[in-house]
């Protein structure tokens, strides 16, 4: 199968599946992020999206950035991962310009050592908000804990591949094989469909 | 209710490298546009991170809420449209009318043979 026809291609996954809650109300749109705004305000816009690998933290952070931008906020997006665990060189300069409209969104807060984390919080003190993603609670009050389930994966698979799931392994099997990491499960499904004629 | 249309000359969906890409864009939007722009670009789609290359941007001067413009853009010589199992490279032209983020996209094949390259 050609890459552009693969139902599990990244572009399709990103547009068709936004943050999906595991509850019975599996909204795939940005409504999931909008529903979090009252709690975010109650936490003074300083909060953490917590969850394991592949549970939708980054997707939800992106959705939040979108709805906050629509509401007049200015977003500073920082992304850290194991390959690039350091803040950008120009971050201290950017931090000095932060003001009441700015919300700093840090994807991958667990990459920062305690001292670096303390420094970042201090540098972002003038911003209106600081929202982070992390694998474990503790860095900031938890805004939402992202979780996955075999039922969620099954629903995503059906949404992306509709009735053409004949070649795909069962969701429960995939879920178990990838330890609940939905992103990795969807990557495996990409390969399954890529191998199809 | 907004309406955007992007028509390539002769309804062609395949083009050869280096030849001109022409057509007509038509739009009808509720608010007075602040910008109307045509973007010629390629993007990748597949298993990995997406990449995009904007090759040409054409801004239409003094756009009206109901308007149409003819355009001609030179196509580059590469990259060709291709599609493997891991990645596809897709050419497209996009009309954007602001405010409101109205977008209309038309994809086409850029290739010397008239077909996307398939390994």
JSON list of N, CA and C in Angstrom, two decimals, chain B residues 34-86:
[
{"chain": "B", "resi": 34, "resn": "UNK", "atom": "N", "xyz": [-8.63, 40.35, 4.48]},
{"chain": "B", "resi": 34, "resn": "UNK", "atom": "CA", "xyz": [-7.40, 41.12, 4.72]},
{"chain": "B", "resi": 34, "resn": "UNK", "atom": "C", "xyz": [-6.25, 40.55, 3.89]},
{"chain": "B", "resi": 35, "resn": "UNK", "atom": "N", "xyz": [-6.41, 39.31, 3.46]},
{"chain": "B", "resi": 35, "resn": "UNK", "atom": "CA", "xyz": [-5.38, 38.68, 2.62]},
{"chain": "B", "resi": 35, "resn": "UNK", "atom": "C", "xyz": [-5.97, 37.51, 1.86]},
{"chain": "B", "resi": 36, "resn": "UNK", "atom": "N", "xyz": [-5.50, 37.38, 0.64]},
{"chain": "B", "resi": 36, "resn": "UNK", "atom": "CA", "xyz": [-5.84, 36.19, -0.16]},
{"chain": "B", "resi": 36, "resn": "UNK", "atom": "C", "xyz": [-4.54, 35.75, -0.82]},
{"chain": "B", "resi": 37, "resn": "UNK", "atom": "N", "xyz": [-4.22, 34.51, -0.65]},
{"chain": "B", "resi": 37, "resn": "UNK", "atom": "CA", "xyz": [-2.89, 34.05, -1.02]},
{"chain": "B", "resi": 37, "resn": "UNK", "atom": "C", "xyz": [-2.95, 32.66, -1.63]},
{"chain": "B", "resi": 38, "resn": "UNK", "atom": "N", "xyz": [-2.06, 32.44, -2.59]},
{"chain": "B", "resi": 38, "resn": "UNK", "atom": "CA", "xyz": [-1.95, 31.13, -3.21]},
{"chain": "B", "resi": 38, "resn": "UNK", "atom": "C", "xyz": [-0.58, 30.57, -2.87]},
{"chain": "B", "resi": 39, "resn": "UNK", "atom": "N", "xyz": [-0.55, 29.34, -2.40]},
{"chain": "B", "resi": 39, "resn": "UNK", "atom": "CA", "xyz": [0.73, 28.74, -2.04]},
{"chain": "B", "resi": 39, "resn": "UNK", "atom": "C", "xyz": [0.97, 27.46, -2.84]},
{"chain": "B", "resi": 40, "resn": "UNK", "atom": "N", "xyz": [2.12, 27.38, -3.44]},
{"chain": "B", "resi": 40, "resn": "UNK", "atom": "CA", "xyz": [2.53, 26.18, -4.17]},
{"chain": "B", "resi": 40, "resn": "UNK", "atom": "C", "xyz": [3.54, 25.46, -3.27]},
{"chain": "B", "resi": 41, "resn": "UNK", "atom": "N", "xyz": [3.26, 24.21, -2.97]},
{"chain": "B", "resi": 41, "resn": "UNK", "atom": "CA", "xyz": [4.14, 23.51, -2.02]},
{"chain": "B", "resi": 41, "resn": "UNK", "atom": "C", "xyz": [4.08, 22.01, -2.23]},
{"chain": "B", "resi": 42, "resn": "UNK", "atom": "N", "xyz": [5.03, 21.33, -1.62]},
{"chain": "B", "resi": 42, "resn": "UNK", "atom": "CA", "xyz": [4.99, 19.86, -1.54]},
{"chain": "B", "resi": 42, "resn": "UNK", "atom": "C", "xyz": [5.01, 19.48, -0.06]},
{"chain": "B", "resi": 43, "resn": "UNK", "atom": "N", "xyz": [4.50, 18.32, 0.22]},
{"chain": "B", "resi": 43, "resn": "UNK", "atom": "CA", "xyz": [4.60, 17.83, 1.60]},
{"chain": "B", "resi": 43, "resn": "UNK", "atom": "C", "xyz": [4.74, 16.32, 1.57]},
{"chain": "B", "resi": 44, "resn": "UNK", "atom": "N", "xyz": [5.25, 15.79, 2.67]},
{"chain": "B", "resi": 44, "resn": "UNK", "atom": "CA", "xyz": [5.39, 14.34, 2.75]},
{"chain": "B", "resi": 44, "resn": "UNK", "atom": "C", "xyz": [4.34, 13.78, 3.69]},
{"chain": "B", "resi": 45, "resn": "UNK", "atom": "N", "xyz": [3.98, 12.56, 3.44]},
{"chain": "B", "resi": 45, "resn": "UNK", "atom": "CA", "xyz": [3.00, 11.89, 4.28]},
{"chain": "B", "resi": 45, "resn": "UNK", "atom": "C", "xyz": [3.40, 10.43, 4.39]},
{"chain": "B", "resi": 46, "resn": "UNK", "atom": "N", "xyz": [3.25, 9.88, 5.57]},
{"chain": "B", "resi": 46, "resn": "UNK", "atom": "CA", "xyz": [3.62, 8.48, 5.75]},
{"chain": "B", "resi": 46, "resn": "UNK", "atom": "C", "xyz": [3.79, 8.13, 7.20]},
{"chain": "B", "resi": 47, "resn": "UNK", "atom": "N", "xyz": [4.80, 7.32, 7.49]},
{"chain": "B", "resi": 47, "resn": "UNK", "atom": "CA", "xyz": [4.95, 6.82, 8.85]},
{"chain": "B", "resi": 47, "resn": "UNK", "atom": "C", "xyz": [5.66, 7.82, 9.76]},
{"chain": "B", "resi": 48, "resn": "UNK", "atom": "N", "xyz": [6.56, 8.60, 9.18]},
{"chain": "B", "resi": 48, "resn": "UNK", "atom": "CA", "xyz": [7.40, 9.46, 10.02]},
{"chain": "B", "resi": 48, "resn": "UNK", "atom": "C", "xyz": [6.94, 10.90, 10.07]},
{"chain": "B", "resi": 49, "resn": "UNK", "atom": "N", "xyz": [7.84, 11.73, 10.55]},
{"chain": "B", "resi": 49, "resn": "UNK", "atom": "CA", "xyz": [7.57, 13.16, 10.67]},
{"chain": "B", "resi": 49, "resn": "UNK", "atom": "C", "xyz": [7.28, 13.76, 9.29]},
{"chain": "B", "resi": 50, "resn": "UNK", "atom": "N", "xyz": [6.31, 14.63, 9.25]},
{"chain": "B", "resi": 50, "resn": "UNK", "atom": "CA", "xyz": [5.97, 15.24, 7.97]},
{"chain": "B", "resi": 50, "resn": "UNK", "atom": "C", "xyz": [6.93, 16.37, 7.67]},
{"chain": "B", "resi": 51, "resn": "UNK", "atom": "N", "xyz": [7.18, 16.55, 6.37]},
{"chain": "B", "resi": 51, "resn": "UNK", "atom": "CA", "xyz": [8.02, 17.65, 5.94]},
{"chain": "B", "resi": 51, "resn": "UNK", "atom": "C", "xyz": [7.22, 18.45, 4.92]},
{"chain": "B", "resi": 52, "resn": "UNK", "atom": "N", "xyz": [7.56, 19.71, 4.79]},
{"chain": "B", "resi": 52, "resn": "UNK", "atom": "CA", "xyz": [6.84, 20.54, 3.83]},
{"chain": "B", "resi": 52, "resn": "UNK", "atom": "C", "xyz": [7.80, 21.55, 3.23]},
{"chain": "B", "resi": 53, "resn": "UNK", "atom": "N", "xyz": [7.62, 21.85, 1.97]},
{"chain": "B", "resi": 53, "resn": "UNK", "atom": "CA", "xyz": [8.45, 22.86, 1.31]},
{"chain": "B", "resi": 53, "resn": "UNK", "atom": "C", "xyz": [7.56, 23.80, 0.50]},
{"chain": "B", "resi": 54, "resn": "UNK", "atom": "N", "xyz": [7.50, 25.06, 0.93]},
{"chain": "B", "resi": 54, "resn": "UNK", "atom": "CA", "xyz": [6.71, 26.04, 0.18]},
{"chain": "B", "resi": 54, "resn": "UNK", "atom": "C", "xyz": [7.60, 26.60, -0.92]},
{"chain": "B", "resi": 55, "resn": "UNK", "atom": "N", "xyz": [7.18, 26.44, -2.15]},
{"chain": "B", "resi": 55, "resn": "UNK", "atom": "CA", "xyz": [8.01, 26.79, -3.30]},
{"chain": "B", "resi": 55, "resn": "UNK", "atom": "C", "xyz": [7.69, 28.20, -3.79]},
{"chain": "B", "resi": 56, "resn": "UNK", "atom": "N", "xyz": [6.44, 28.59, -3.73]},
{"chain": "B", "resi": 56, "resn": "UNK", "atom": "CA", "xyz": [6.03, 29.89, -4.26]},
{"chain": "B", "resi": 56, "resn": "UNK", "atom": "C", "xyz": [4.80, 30.37, -3.51]},
{"chain": "B", "resi": 57, "resn": "UNK", "atom": "N", "xyz": [4.76, 31.66, -3.23]},
{"chain": "B", "resi": 57, "resn": "UNK", "atom": "CA", "xyz": [3.58, 32.26, -2.62]},
{"chain": "B", "resi": 57, "resn": "UNK", "atom": "C", "xyz": [3.15, 33.45, -3.47]},
{"chain": "B", "resi": 58, "resn": "UNK", "atom": "N", "xyz": [1.90, 33.49, -3.79]},
{"chain": "B", "resi": 58, "resn": "UNK", "atom": "CA", "xyz": [1.36, 34.57, -4.61]},
{"chain": "B", "resi": 58, "resn": "UNK", "atom": "C", "xyz": [0.26, 35.27, -3.83]},
{"chain": "B", "resi": 59, "resn": "UNK", "atom": "N", "xyz": [0.48, 36.56, -3.51]},
{"chain": "B", "resi": 59, "resn": "UNK", "atom": "CA", "xyz": [-0.54, 37.32, -2.78]},
{"chain": "B", "resi": 59, "resn": "UNK", "atom": "C", "xyz": [-1.38, 38.11, -3.78]},
{"chain": "B", "resi": 60, "resn": "UNK", "atom": "N", "xyz": [-2.69, 38.05, -3.59]},
{"chain": "B", "resi": 60, "resn": "UNK", "atom": "CA", "xyz": [-3.59, 38.79, -4.47]},
{"chain": "B", "resi": 60, "resn": "UNK", "atom": "C", "xyz": [-3.86, 40.16, -3.84]},
{"chain": "B", "resi": 61, "resn": "UNK", "atom": "N", "xyz": [-3.60, 41.20, -4.61]},
{"chain": "B", "resi": 61, "resn": "UNK", "atom": "CA", "xyz": [-3.76, 42.56, -4.09]},
{"chain": "B", "resi": 61, "resn": "UNK", "atom": "C", "xyz": [-5.24, 42.93, -3.99]},
{"chain": "B", "resi": 62, "resn": "UNK", "atom": "N", "xyz": [-5.56, 43.70, -2.95]},
{"chain": "B", "resi": 62, "resn": "UNK", "atom": "CA", "xyz": [-6.90, 44.26, -2.73]},
{"chain": "B", "resi": 62, "resn": "UNK", "atom": "C", "xyz": [-8.02, 43.25, -2.96]},
{"chain": "B", "resi": 63, "resn": "UNK", "atom": "N", "xyz": [-8.02, 42.16, -2.22]},
{"chain": "B", "resi": 63, "resn": "UNK", "atom": "CA", "xyz": [-9.07, 41.15, -2.41]},
{"chain": "B", "resi": 63, "resn": "UNK", "atom": "C", "xyz": [-10.43, 41.65, -1.95]},
{"chain": "B", "resi": 64, "resn": "UNK", "atom": "N", "xyz": [-11.45, 41.31, -2.71]},
{"chain": "B", "resi": 64, "resn": "UNK", "atom": "CA", "xyz": [-12.82, 41.69, -2.34]},
{"chain": "B", "resi": 64, "resn": "UNK", "atom": "C", "xyz": [-13.53, 40.46, -1.76]},
{"chain": "B", "resi": 65, "resn": "UNK", "atom": "N", "xyz": [-14.65, 40.67, -1.06]},
{"chain": "B", "resi": 65, "resn": "UNK", "atom": "CA", "xyz": [-15.34, 39.52, -0.46]},
{"chain": "B", "resi": 65, "resn": "UNK", "atom": "C", "xyz": [-15.78, 38.48, -1.51]},
{"chain": "B", "resi": 66, "resn": "UNK", "atom": "N", "xyz": [-16.14, 38.98, -2.68]},
{"chain": "B", "resi": 66, "resn": "UNK", "atom": "CA", "xyz": [-16.49, 38.05, -3.78]},
{"chain": "B", "resi": 66, "resn": "UNK", "atom": "C", "xyz": [-15.56, 38.41, -4.93]},
{"chain": "B", "resi": 67, "resn": "UNK", "atom": "N", "xyz": [-14.71, 37.44, -5.29]},
{"chain": "B", "resi": 67, "resn": "UNK", "atom": "CA", "xyz": [-13.63, 37.80, -6.21]},
{"chain": "B", "resi": 67, "resn": "UNK", "atom": "C", "xyz": [-13.17, 36.57, -6.98]},
{"chain": "B", "resi": 68, "resn": "UNK", "atom": "N", "xyz": [-12.47, 36.81, -8.06]},
{"chain": "B", "resi": 68, "resn": "UNK", "atom": "CA", "xyz": [-11.79, 35.71, -8.76]},
{"chain": "B", "resi": 68, "resn": "UNK", "atom": "C", "xyz": [-10.51, 36.24, -9.39]},
{"chain": "B", "resi": 69, "resn": "UNK", "atom": "N", "xyz": [-9.50, 35.41, -9.46]},
{"chain": "B", "resi": 69, "resn": "UNK", "atom": "CA", "xyz": [-8.21, 35.80, -10.05]},
{"chain": "B", "resi": 69, "resn": "UNK", "atom": "C", "xyz": [-7.66, 34.63, -10.87]},
{"chain": "B", "resi": 70, "resn": "UNK", "atom": "N", "xyz": [-7.00, 35.00, -11.96]},
{"chain": "B", "resi": 70, "resn": "UNK", "atom": "CA", "xyz": [-6.26, 34.00, -12.74]},
{"chain": "B", "resi": 70, "resn": "UNK", "atom": "C", "xyz": [-4.81, 34.00, -12.27]},
{"chain": "B", "resi": 71, "resn": "UNK", "atom": "N", "xyz": [-4.19, 32.85, -12.36]},
{"chain": "B", "resi": 71, "resn": "UNK", "atom": "CA", "xyz": [-2.80, 32.79, -11.90]},
{"chain": "B", "resi": 71, "resn": "UNK", "atom": "C", "xyz": [-1.96, 31.89, -12.81]},
{"chain": "B", "resi": 72, "resn": "UNK", "atom": "N", "xyz": [-0.69, 32.15, -12.84]},
{"chain": "B", "resi": 72, "resn": "UNK", "atom": "CA", "xyz": [0.28, 31.26, -13.50]},
{"chain": "B", "resi": 72, "resn": "UNK", "atom": "C", "xyz": [1.53, 31.23, -12.62]},
{"chain": "B", "resi": 73, "resn": "UNK", "atom": "N", "xyz": [1.94, 30.06, -12.27]},
{"chain": "B", "resi": 73, "resn": "UNK", "atom": "CA", "xyz": [3.14, 29.89, -11.44]},
{"chain": "B", "resi": 73, "resn": "UNK", "atom": "C", "xyz": [4.08, 28.92, -12.16]},
{"chain": "B", "resi": 74, "resn": "UNK", "atom": "N", "xyz": [5.38, 29.22, -12.14]},
{"chain": "B", "resi": 74, "resn": "UNK", "atom": "CA", "xyz": [6.31, 28.26, -12.74]},
{"chain": "B", "resi": 74, "resn": "UNK", "atom": "C", "xyz": [6.53, 27.08, -11.80]},
{"chain": "B", "resi": 75, "resn": "UNK", "atom": "N", "xyz": [6.44, 25.90, -12.34]},
{"chain": "B", "resi": 75, "resn": "UNK", "atom": "CA", "xyz": [6.70, 24.72, -11.51]},
{"chain": "B", "resi": 75, "resn": "UNK", "atom": "C", "xyz": [8.19, 24.45, -11.47]},
{"chain": "B", "resi": 76, "resn": "UNK", "atom": "N", "xyz": [8.71, 24.01, -10.35]},
{"chain": "B", "resi": 76, "resn": "UNK", "atom": "CA", "xyz": [10.14, 23.68, -10.29]},
{"chain": "B", "resi": 76, "resn": "UNK", "atom": "C", "xyz": [10.43, 22.36, -11.02]},
{"chain": "B", "resi": 77, "resn": "UNK", "atom": "N", "xyz": [11.69, 22.02, -11.11]},
{"chain": "B", "resi": 77, "resn": "UNK", "atom": "CA", "xyz": [12.08, 20.80, -11.83]},
{"chain": "B", "resi": 77, "resn": "UNK", "atom": "C", "xyz": [12.02, 19.57, -10.92]},
{"chain": "B", "resi": 78, "resn": "UNK", "atom": "N", "xyz": [11.99, 19.80, -9.61]},
{"chain": "B", "resi": 78, "resn": "UNK", "atom": "CA", "xyz": [11.95, 18.70, -8.65]},
{"chain": "B", "resi": 78, "resn": "UNK", "atom": "C", "xyz": [11.49, 19.21, -7.30]},
{"chain": "B", "resi": 79, "resn": "UNK", "atom": "N", "xyz": [11.18, 18.38, -6.35]},
{"chain": "B", "resi": 79, "resn": "UNK", "atom": "CA", "xyz": [11.18, 16.92, -6.40]},
{"chain": "B", "resi": 79, "resn": "UNK", "atom": "C", "xyz": [9.94, 16.37, -7.13]},
{"chain": "B", "resi": 80, "resn": "UNK", "atom": "N", "xyz": [10.09, 15.18, -7.69]},
{"chain": "B", "resi": 80, "resn": "UNK", "atom": "CA", "xyz": [8.96, 14.53, -8.35]},
{"chain": "B", "resi": 80, "resn": "UNK", "atom": "C", "xyz": [7.99, 14.00, -7.30]},
{"chain": "B", "resi": 81, "resn": "UNK", "atom": "N", "xyz": [6.74, 13.87, -7.69]},
{"chain": "B", "resi": 81, "resn": "UNK", "atom": "CA", "xyz": [5.77, 13.18, -6.85]},
{"chain": "B", "resi": 81, "resn": "UNK", "atom": "C", "xyz": [6.17, 11.71, -6.77]},
{"chain": "B", "resi": 82, "resn": "UNK", "atom": "N", "xyz": [6.19, 11.16, -5.59]},
{"chain": "B", "resi": 82, "resn": "UNK", "atom": "CA", "xyz": [6.47, 9.74, -5.48]},
{"chain": "B", "resi": 82, "resn": "UNK", "atom": "C", "xyz": [5.73, 9.13, -4.30]},
{"chain": "B", "resi": 83, "resn": "UNK", "atom": "N", "xyz": [5.63, 7.83, -4.35]},
{"chain": "B", "resi": 83, "resn": "UNK", "atom": "CA", "xyz": [4.90, 7.13, -3.30]},
{"chain": "B", "resi": 83, "resn": "UNK", "atom": "C", "xyz": [5.51, 5.77, -3.06]},
{"chain": "B", "resi": 84, "resn": "UNK", "atom": "N", "xyz": [6.12, 5.60, -1.89]},
{"chain": "B", "resi": 84, "resn": "UNK", "atom": "CA", "xyz": [6.59, 4.29, -1.47]},
{"chain": "B", "resi": 84, "resn": "UNK", "atom": "C", "xyz": [5.74, 3.80, -0.33]},
{"chain": "B", "resi": 85, "resn": "UNK", "atom": "N", "xyz": [6.21, 2.76, 0.35]},
{"chain": "B", "resi": 85, "resn": "UNK", "atom": "CA", "xyz": [5.43, 2.24, 1.48]},
{"chain": "B", "resi": 85, "resn": "UNK", "atom": "C", "xyz": [5.59, 3.11, 2.72]},
{"chain": "B", "resi": 86, "resn": "UNK", "atom": "N", "xyz": [6.76, 3.73, 2.85]},
{"chain": "B", "resi": 86, "resn": "UNK", "atom": "CA", "xyz": [7.02, 4.52, 4.06]},
{"chain": "B", "resi": 86, "resn": "UNK", "atom": "C", "xyz": [6.71, 5.99, 3.90]}
]
